[in-house]
Structures are given as C-alpha cells and as structure tokens.
Amino acid sequence: YIFPRVLRFLGHFLRSEYGTFSLVSGGSGAFEPIWAVFADFLKNAFEQSLVLGAVLAIAAGAIRPRDGRRRTFVLTALLSTLAYLLVFSARAHLPQGQALAWSVLARFWQQPFLILFFFTGIGFHELFSRLKFPEEKKISWVVSLFLICAQMGLNFSRQDQSQEETFVRFGRALLAPLPKDAILLVRGDHFVSSLAYVQHAEEFRRDIRVLDLETMAYPWFKAKAPAGVEIPGTLYNPFVVDGYDLLKFSNANLNHAPLFLAGPIRNEDISLRGKVALWPLGLVQHLIPVGAPLNFPGWERKSEEALNRISNLLKLTIQSSPKTWKEVIASEAGLAVRRRQAKLAEIHNVPNQ
C-alpha cells in the first residue's frame, strides 16, 4: 500500500516522467543565460516588496546574527535560498525572445520569497527597536499596516480578474463550430484550461470529447480516455514499442467521429503529412483524409462563420501586454485568420501573400 505511493512520489519529485529537471524541456533554440534568470528574481523581489522590504531583508541578514544558533539559522536559510536560485536558474531553460516565459517563471519565485519576507519582518523589527521611538510597538503596527495596504492598492487593478472573460470566450469559440460528439485534440495550457472551464463549470458543449496530446503521452491515459474514443496503442509516442502517432489515432477514430485539432502537433510526429489534410475551422482544424470528398462551399461558409465568432479576440492584439496569456489568445486568433487565407489561396491556386 505504501511502497507504490512512495515510488510515485519519487517519480514526481525527480520528474522522471518528464525525463528532465528542466522547467522547459526539449527545443533546439537559444536559452536565457543563468544571470538573466537570477536578475529576474532580484527585480521581482524589489518590486514585490516595494524596494523597502528587500532592503530590510538584506539588513536583517547582515545585522541579526549575534549568537551561534542565530548565525547558523541565518546562514542555512541564506545558503539554501541561494542554492535554490542557482540550480533553478541553471535548469529553467527559458527560450529566448518569449516574453510570456518570464511571467510563467515568476510563479516559481514564491518559495525564495517566503524566506525573503521572513527576513523582511526581522529587519523591520530590528529597525524600530534601534530607532527607539516612543510608543514603538504602536507605530510599528501602523507603519506595517500602511505598507501592506499600499502594496494592495498599487497592485489591485492589475490583479483584479473579476470581469475577465477572455478565456471563456476563447473556450466557447473553440467548441461552438464543432459537430455533435466530435473529438478535439488539443495541445497547450491555454487550450486545455479554457476548455476545461467552459465544459465543466459552464456545462457548455459537454458532448465534445477533448483529449490533451500531452497527457496522451503517458500510459495511464488509455484507461481514462473518454467513452467512444479508440486508443490504438499504449501511449502517444511514435518512437516507442506499442506507441502510436496521429495517423494511427486518426485511422482508428475517423470512421465513427469527426476529428479536430487545436494547437501545434509535436515536431517529431510527421505521420499526417500527405495522408490527412488540415482544414481550418475558426480556432481549430478539421482532420480529413486526403482525397476524401469535401463540400467546399459549405466549408467556406462555416469557416467564415467560425472566424466571426473570434473577431473580439483579434482586438486583444492591441490591448494586451506581451507578458500575458491574453497576448497568446490574440495570436491564436490571428493565426486562425492566416490559416484560412492560406487554405483559400491553395484551393484557388493563388500565391498566398
């Protein structure tokens, strides 16, 4: 009972399923250097603590250790934080030129921030005890509450997501044009999370069977596949024994359910080339065997209607910061437009500009 759970915990802790300790695995492009990742932590530390908090934490680390036990504690905390930052910075493997990657990285600064802000509190106490104000305790409470409220006030508008509906519109736009009981293959956090919300929280288009290509790459997925979906192997990986590629999956399912794709295909899976065509339908692509009959006027009309549903998402290009998921949604909408233009050019044998 206990041993299998210990093995699963070790597998998760060591990231054995991913095959790497890296935050971002694979890829052949250039990665951000260690010093840039480390500098991002320092930048976030000063921003998150209104500068004063980071200064107080540094002062606490320098001033507080007076006896052996405190000195040992401070050194242990500082060295463990430094080790975390150095190892994580070295293994993050952030792709160069991707602004969103820095926002994703910021989530992993919460652990060292715990130690940083612990020392901020010590430094704050040390500062007031040395200044020897009358009513020192009351003044320290007032100042600390003021700083907390200031931090909340300065950041509330940026963090307030109560009226945010971009991802709901995105999820609905993905599912709305699909025929009943279709199978939708997806890859990418923005696809998976948006679809999970609109299907399970808003009960929208629950008939669509959504499969994440990333989780299909694990052997346990086969037992959890939606009803009516044929899994033609142990896991989605064309290079392992009893693995399968997208062509095998398509052949196993196209006869009894329409098949669609949202997001990029794994670079190493080239099985669909020349055998299955991708026909754009808004934010998704319809998988149809090459040479199979297709109603071109019907596709043209439906694909135009699907694009009309995402017109509001295209406006996000101007409104969004390049470090947000909104910018990713806007780029997906723009890509959907370009895919349809390219397909129309291909059909009418017109050079695509």
XYZ file of C-alpha atoms in Angstrom:
353
model
C 0.000 0.000 0.000
C 2.745 2.474 0.988
C 5.632 1.424 -1.273
C 3.867 2.097 -4.634
C 2.872 5.541 -3.374
C 6.448 6.279 -2.337
C 7.628 5.294 -5.827
C 5.022 7.557 -7.441
C 6.080 10.433 -5.189
C 9.743 9.912 -6.089
C 8.821 9.771 -9.777
C 7.023 13.109 -9.475
C 9.754 14.657 -7.319
C 12.523 13.592 -9.696
C 10.408 14.464 -12.782
C 11.177 11.024 -14.197
C 8.081 11.089 -16.420
C 9.336 14.316 -17.993
C 12.868 12.968 -18.366
C 14.452 16.184 -17.117
C 14.731 18.562 -14.189
C 14.309 21.488 -16.585
C 11.299 23.794 -16.396
C 11.198 23.787 -20.200
C 12.424 20.606 -21.842
C 13.424 19.949 -25.418
C 13.793 22.589 -28.081
C 16.800 23.499 -30.146
C 16.754 27.294 -29.786
C 18.821 29.520 -27.533
C 18.007 29.775 -23.830
C 18.229 32.714 -21.467
C 21.545 32.770 -19.518
C 21.691 31.987 -15.801
C 22.480 35.569 -14.835
C 19.339 36.811 -16.649
C 17.076 34.407 -14.731
C 18.780 35.313 -11.439
C 18.416 39.021 -12.260
C 14.690 38.479 -12.858
C 14.351 37.159 -9.316
C 16.085 40.248 -7.887
C 13.877 42.519 -9.997
C 10.734 40.739 -8.777
C 11.981 40.809 -5.183
C 12.361 44.586 -5.191
C 9.055 45.114 -6.993
C 7.064 42.742 -4.764
C 8.451 44.280 -1.570
C 8.229 47.958 -2.623
C 12.050 48.054 -2.546
C 11.975 48.657 1.225
C 11.219 45.012 2.015
C 14.241 43.732 0.102
C 16.476 46.323 1.768
C 15.203 45.329 5.227
C 15.743 41.637 4.443
C 19.350 42.297 3.411
C 19.892 44.360 6.553
C 18.405 41.608 8.724
C 20.752 39.033 7.235
C 23.722 41.286 7.938
C 22.802 42.585 11.393
C 20.731 39.973 13.208
C 23.172 37.054 13.770
C 24.638 37.686 17.228
C 24.908 34.233 18.744
C 25.848 30.859 17.343
C 22.348 29.431 16.916
C 21.001 32.517 15.152
C 24.051 32.701 12.945
C 23.606 29.064 11.950
C 19.931 29.627 11.165
C 20.613 32.717 9.052
C 23.429 31.048 7.123
C 21.338 27.928 6.498
C 18.395 29.970 5.233
C 20.560 32.163 3.016
C 22.602 29.283 1.580
C 19.509 27.152 0.860
C 17.865 30.104 -0.903
C 20.997 30.779 -2.917
C 21.262 27.089 -3.869
C 17.601 27.064 -4.983
C 18.091 30.178 -7.107
C 21.298 28.982 -8.733
C 20.049 25.468 -9.504
C 16.671 26.670 -10.719
C 18.225 29.424 -12.837
C 20.578 26.902 -14.417
C 17.808 24.387 -15.161
C 14.947 26.716 -16.150
C 15.901 26.655 -19.864
C 13.748 29.651 -20.743
C 13.586 30.155 -24.526
C 14.992 33.498 -25.628
C 12.571 36.040 -27.032
C 9.414 34.670 -25.372
C 8.064 37.387 -23.093
C 5.362 35.152 -21.607
C 8.013 32.721 -20.326
C 9.128 35.338 -17.796
C 5.611 35.602 -16.382
C 5.472 31.819 -16.056
C 8.874 31.846 -14.364
C 7.673 34.353 -11.745
C 5.411 31.667 -10.207
C 8.499 29.787 -9.052
C 9.851 32.719 -7.023
C 7.256 32.181 -4.294
C 9.451 29.737 -2.345
C 12.500 32.011 -2.023
C 10.122 34.927 -1.378
C 8.947 33.155 1.794
C 12.463 33.355 3.196
C 12.987 36.869 1.849
C 9.870 38.228 3.532
C 10.652 36.365 6.729
C 13.879 38.339 6.910
C 11.962 41.481 5.932
C 9.925 41.098 9.113
C 13.083 40.622 11.178
C 14.666 43.672 9.561
C 11.540 45.740 10.189
C 11.573 44.783 13.872
C 15.303 45.456 14.122
C 14.904 48.897 12.558
C 12.231 50.037 15.009
C 13.992 48.591 18.035
C 17.135 50.566 17.165
C 15.343 53.854 16.444
C 13.754 53.732 19.936
C 10.581 55.661 19.105
C 8.116 56.407 21.929
C 5.159 54.057 21.526
C 7.402 51.949 19.331
C 5.036 48.980 19.108
C 2.002 51.047 18.066
C 3.965 52.970 15.453
C 5.407 49.757 14.020
C 1.887 48.313 13.680
C 0.635 51.437 11.906
C 3.594 51.535 9.514
C 3.374 47.824 8.702
C -0.380 48.032 8.020
C 0.215 51.080 5.833
C 2.814 49.221 3.771
C 0.515 46.208 3.343
C -2.384 48.434 2.228
C -0.084 50.358 -0.106
C 1.038 47.126 -1.735
C -2.570 46.038 -2.209
C -3.631 49.432 -3.540
C -0.782 49.689 -6.031
C -1.400 46.223 -7.481
C -5.150 45.646 -7.133
C -6.214 46.959 -10.537
C -3.545 44.874 -12.286
C -4.506 41.701 -10.435
C -8.301 42.149 -10.475
C -9.693 39.469 -12.796
C -13.321 39.628 -11.633
C -14.566 40.931 -15.002
C -12.196 38.864 -17.144
C -13.989 36.800 -19.798
C -11.318 36.371 -22.455
C -10.743 32.685 -21.747
C -14.458 31.930 -21.528
C -14.950 33.481 -24.988
C -11.903 31.601 -26.237
C -13.162 28.247 -24.943
C -16.630 28.797 -26.384
C -15.198 29.853 -29.740
C -13.206 26.614 -29.861
C -16.226 24.388 -29.246
C -19.096 26.272 -30.897
C -18.437 25.340 -34.568
C -17.799 21.643 -33.884
C -20.375 18.983 -34.877
C -22.033 16.877 -32.204
C -19.877 14.245 -30.459
C -16.691 15.363 -32.197
C -13.221 14.512 -30.878
C -10.961 17.508 -30.272
C -7.208 17.000 -29.818
C -5.535 19.923 -28.046
C -2.025 20.935 -27.045
C -1.190 23.967 -24.928
C -2.179 25.276 -21.487
C -4.491 27.977 -22.854
C -6.476 25.383 -24.818
C -6.680 22.790 -22.039
C -7.604 25.203 -19.247
C -10.151 27.237 -21.247
C -11.942 24.126 -22.483
C -11.971 22.519 -19.037
C -13.645 25.622 -17.610
C -16.372 26.099 -20.210
C -17.195 22.381 -20.324
C -17.170 21.580 -16.607
C -18.005 24.919 -14.962
C -20.431 26.280 -17.558
C -21.694 22.925 -18.916
C -21.072 24.121 -22.489
C -20.762 21.505 -25.238
C -20.159 18.566 -22.944
C -20.724 16.298 -25.950
C -17.290 17.240 -27.361
C -14.593 14.805 -26.250
C -11.429 16.788 -25.534
C -8.086 14.926 -25.438
C -4.847 16.587 -24.395
C -1.949 15.416 -26.568
C 0.479 15.938 -23.684
C -1.371 13.607 -21.296
C -1.930 11.093 -24.111
C 1.844 10.572 -23.989
C 1.520 8.735 -20.638
C 0.477 5.059 -20.338
C -2.161 5.793 -17.672
C -4.181 7.935 -20.092
C -5.565 4.966 -22.022
C -7.656 3.842 -19.053
C -9.060 7.372 -18.645
C -9.879 8.062 -22.306
C -13.459 9.298 -22.941
C -16.051 6.743 -23.962
C -16.146 6.023 -27.673
C -12.548 7.090 -28.312
C -10.278 4.360 -29.678
C -6.693 4.428 -28.362
C -4.595 2.386 -30.839
C -1.649 1.749 -28.555
C -0.262 2.189 -25.067
C 0.682 5.862 -25.373
C 1.021 8.669 -27.907
C 4.647 8.328 -28.963
C 5.576 7.004 -32.417
C 9.076 6.023 -31.293
C 8.316 3.513 -28.512
C 7.100 -0.067 -28.586
C 3.286 -0.170 -28.773
C 3.188 3.611 -29.172
C 1.056 5.351 -31.784
C 1.172 8.503 -33.910
C -1.607 10.841 -35.037
C -2.163 8.915 -38.263
C -2.876 5.681 -36.365
C -5.157 7.582 -33.986
C -6.971 9.196 -36.919
C -7.450 5.885 -38.716
C -8.864 4.345 -35.534
C -11.417 7.134 -34.946
C -12.322 8.926 -38.194
C -14.875 6.297 -39.219
C -17.138 6.950 -36.225
C -16.425 10.540 -35.128
C -15.290 13.812 -36.743
C -11.774 14.694 -35.601
C -10.360 18.170 -34.935
C -7.084 19.647 -33.737
C -6.299 22.794 -31.722
C -2.704 23.756 -31.078
C 0.570 22.567 -32.583
C 1.473 18.971 -33.391
C 4.672 17.606 -31.875
C 7.529 18.382 -34.259
C 8.648 14.770 -34.465
C 5.191 13.474 -35.464
C 5.045 13.825 -39.251
C 2.658 10.929 -39.809
C -0.224 13.072 -41.146
C 1.778 14.611 -43.994
C 0.345 13.718 -47.382
C -2.306 11.452 -45.842
C -4.565 13.647 -43.709
C -5.353 17.262 -44.587
C -5.987 20.005 -42.029
C -8.952 22.239 -42.915
C -9.234 25.423 -40.791
C -12.489 25.972 -38.928
C -12.029 29.026 -36.734
C -9.555 28.271 -33.968
C -9.454 24.537 -34.754
C -8.556 22.410 -37.778
C -10.638 19.585 -39.196
C -8.713 16.380 -39.967
C -9.911 14.913 -43.274
C -8.150 12.144 -45.222
C -6.504 13.375 -48.416
C -8.777 12.644 -51.384
C -11.946 12.331 -49.277
C -14.951 14.264 -50.681
C -15.453 17.725 -49.170
C -18.207 20.304 -49.630
C -16.042 23.349 -50.477
C -18.847 25.981 -50.416
C -20.086 24.563 -47.119
C -16.588 24.649 -45.603
C -16.058 28.215 -46.823
C -19.301 29.389 -45.228
C -18.760 27.543 -41.924
C -15.145 28.671 -41.633
C -16.188 32.280 -42.190
C -18.877 31.990 -39.516
C -16.305 30.495 -37.131
C -13.954 33.453 -37.723
C -16.774 35.880 -36.969
C -17.009 34.320 -33.511
C -13.408 35.249 -32.725
C -13.439 38.828 -34.021
C -13.452 40.139 -30.442
C -10.341 38.060 -29.663
C -8.426 39.707 -32.518
C -8.836 43.082 -30.796
C -6.723 41.813 -27.890
C -3.564 42.219 -30.003
C -3.600 45.960 -29.377
C -4.838 45.801 -25.782
C -2.585 43.081 -24.359
C 0.830 43.108 -22.748
C 3.311 40.683 -24.390
C 3.793 39.014 -20.994
C 0.196 37.854 -20.604
C -1.869 34.901 -21.771
C -4.211 37.390 -23.460
C -1.494 38.082 -25.986
C -1.270 34.328 -26.649
C -5.046 34.183 -27.233
C -4.805 37.131 -29.635
C -2.005 35.417 -31.558
C -4.114 32.231 -31.855
C -6.966 34.278 -33.324
C -4.595 35.914 -35.804
C -3.173 32.517 -36.759
C -6.702 31.228 -37.414
C -7.288 34.031 -39.917
C -3.997 33.375 -41.703
C -4.644 29.620 -41.882
C -7.976 30.183 -43.635
C -6.411 32.662 -46.058
C -3.683 30.146 -46.889
C -6.223 27.360 -47.474
C -8.335 29.580 -49.752
C -5.222 30.513 -51.714
C -4.338 26.826 -52.022
C -7.838 25.917 -53.242
C -7.943 28.657 -55.858
C -4.269 28.170 -56.767
C -3.428 31.752 -55.841
C 0.001 32.631 -54.343
C -0.525 33.349 -50.638
C 0.855 36.750 -49.649
